[in-house]
Structure formats: structure tokens, C-alpha cells
């Protein structure tokens, strides 16, 4: 009858829209289209995003200058890191001199470049290597203050 036919159509539509258990990814590495994320992985992602640690400029030191402790920060969690830096050179820095290193546990997966500015003018590039070493592209004179910001995957 009509009611049975309507119920059959509703069930067929509902079953056609369900997610097969084989299409549920309980990992953070699956890239296949049409897969859905298991709720357990959503919690892992949420916990890692919430668990942000911050280091201030006071955590860093360099024989080439000083960090503005009110501006310089390194914020990170298990996935990503953000570096904000304001640095005043107290001695001249030659090209590709390593001025400081990030903490051992906070290194980018790939080399990162960061544009540096002083008084809104571009003065060069800072590079953060996969070893965590932070270096300059250009020579920087003593007394120059510059700042920059970047984010990278860990």
C-alpha cells in the first residue's frame, strides 16, 4: 500500500545517506576524499589546539642583541608555532649569521623565511631552519631594531 511504499522509500533514502564504517578515519593522516573523521580524532585535534604554550622574549638570548620582552613571543602547540620577534642589534650581524635558536622541541618541518621590517621598511629576511637556528639574510648594523612574524608547522 501507499504507507509501506513511502516507508520503503524513506528507508532506502536514509540507508543511501549513511556513512559506511569503512569510510571513517580514526587517524590524522588520511587524505582520501569522501572519508569522515572519527570523533576521537576531533578530540585529539581540539586538545592540541587548546594546549598552547607561550614563551616571551625573556626566554631568548643572543650575543648579537636584545629581544623586546613585551613583543617577542613564541606561541605553540603540538601542531603549529607562531613567532613574533622584535630585536635590537647591539653588534653588527653578517649575512646568514645564526643569532639564536628555538627551543629543541620547537622546530619547523621545513625551512621558514620571515620578512623583517624596521620603521615599516623591509630590511631583509630571517630564516628559521629545520634545526631551529634563526639566521639573517642581510647584514644588519648595530643599533637597528626590526620586527617580524611567522607561523609554521612543527
C-alpha positions as MATLAB code, in Angstrom:
seq = 'XXXXXXXXXXXXXXXXXXXXXXXXXXXXXXXXXXXXXXXXXXXXXXXXXXXXXXXXXXXXXXXXXXXXXXXXXXXXXXXXXXXXXXXXXXXXXXXXXXXXXXXXXXXXXXXXXXXXXXXXXXXXXXXXXXXXXXXXXXXXXXXXXXXXXXXXXX';
ca = [
       0.000    0.000    0.000;
       0.968    3.697   -0.050;
       2.227    3.806    3.547;
       4.523    0.806    3.039;
       5.844    2.243   -0.222;
       6.527    5.607    1.473;
       8.290    3.881    4.387;
      10.353    1.803    1.948;
      11.386    4.963    0.060;
      12.301    6.714    3.322;
      14.421    3.759    4.465;
      16.181    3.465    1.095;
      16.982    7.191    1.141;
      18.224    7.015    4.738;
      20.384    3.970    4.057;
      21.783    5.620    0.937;
      22.886    8.623    3.006;
      24.595    6.698    5.799;
      28.339    6.621    6.308;
      29.949    3.218    5.938;
      32.218    2.299    8.824;
      34.997    1.736    6.277;
      34.742    5.469    5.431;
      35.503    6.588    8.999;
      39.138    7.584    9.524;
      40.436    7.159   13.062;
      43.754    8.872   12.299;
      45.110   12.281   11.340;
      46.842   11.165    8.154;
      44.057   10.040    5.806;
      43.702   12.317    2.784;
      41.216   10.305    0.713;
      38.140   12.182   -0.477;
      34.809   11.088    0.992;
      36.215    9.945    4.340;
      34.945   11.343    7.646;
      36.919   11.957   10.819;
      36.254    9.783   13.833;
      35.147   11.826   16.858;
      38.138   10.553   18.838;
      40.439   12.349   16.392;
      38.382   15.520   16.721;
      39.077   15.490   20.446;
      42.814   14.998   19.818;
      42.799   17.990   17.452;
      40.826   20.118   19.878;
      43.098   19.247   22.790;
      46.223   20.072   20.782;
      44.819   23.421   19.638;
      43.757   24.373   23.172;
      47.096   23.361   24.669;
      49.052   26.458   23.647;
      52.321   27.244   25.378;
      53.855   30.697   25.219;
      57.436   31.827   25.653;
      58.281   35.519   25.904;
      61.335   37.418   24.732;
      62.854   36.855   28.164;
      63.196   33.176   27.177;
      65.592   34.015   24.347;
      69.125   35.335   24.350;
      71.630   36.356   21.720;
      75.127   37.778   21.843;
      74.104   39.972   18.879;
      71.334   41.946   20.560;
      68.281   42.094   22.772;
      64.696   40.939   22.401;
      61.762   43.216   23.199;
      60.210   41.188   26.017;
      56.843   42.930   25.605;
      56.579   41.969   21.921;
      58.696   38.877   21.287;
      56.708   35.681   21.813;
      56.745   32.101   20.659;
      53.291   30.535   20.929;
      52.985   26.871   20.059;
      51.070   23.650   20.450;
      51.694   20.164   19.091;
      50.803   21.203   15.528;
      51.808   24.793   14.856;
      54.037   27.568   16.183;
      53.868   31.348   15.826;
      56.959   33.514   16.302;
      56.666   37.271   16.852;
      60.041   38.953   17.138;
      61.311   42.463   17.831;
      65.066   42.538   18.123;
      67.633   45.323   18.515;
      71.097   44.504   17.228;
      73.801   45.573   19.682;
      76.563   44.457   17.336;
      76.751   44.105   13.568;
      75.362   40.888   12.146;
      76.795   39.421    8.960;
      74.666   37.648    6.356;
      73.412   34.192    7.408;
      74.743   34.510   10.931;
      72.786   32.410   13.386;
      71.630   34.842   16.064;
      69.680   32.423   18.252;
      67.989   29.026   18.238;
      64.457   27.978   19.014;
      63.954   25.517   21.876;
      64.783   21.934   20.857;
      61.163   20.790   20.840;
      60.029   23.636   18.549;
      61.477   23.269   15.088;
      59.740   23.786   11.745;
      59.168   20.785    9.469;
      60.554   22.866    6.586;
      62.799   25.926    6.433;
      60.787   29.108    7.038;
      61.500   32.637    5.808;
      60.316   35.701    7.674;
      60.297   39.245    6.269;
      61.843   41.793    8.656;
      60.858   45.428    8.935;
      62.162   48.497   10.695;
      60.013   51.642   10.734;
      57.662   49.973    8.208;
      60.527   49.427    5.737;
      61.659   45.993    4.617;
      65.274   45.392    5.664;
      65.785   41.728    4.902;
      64.802   38.180    5.599;
      65.249   35.969    8.607;
      65.395   32.207    8.082;
      64.398   29.537   10.572;
      65.956   26.224    9.607;
      64.624   22.776   10.420;
      67.338   22.605   13.101;
      65.753   25.633   14.833;
      68.629   28.015   14.013;
      67.476   31.577   13.284;
      69.673   33.496   10.795;
      69.623   36.728    8.784;
      69.901   37.105    5.017;
      71.315   40.637    5.017;
      73.929   42.403    7.090;
      72.356   44.289    9.980;
      74.103   47.253   11.553;
      74.429   47.730   15.285;
      71.539   49.733   16.733;
      68.943   48.592   14.156;
      65.639   47.386   15.586;
      63.462   45.154   13.434;
      60.389   43.012   13.805;
      58.616   40.195   12.035;
      56.031   37.467   12.491;
      55.606   33.987   11.088;
      53.755   30.735   11.656;
      54.985   27.258   10.860;
      54.037   23.612   11.245;
      56.078   21.610   13.720;
];
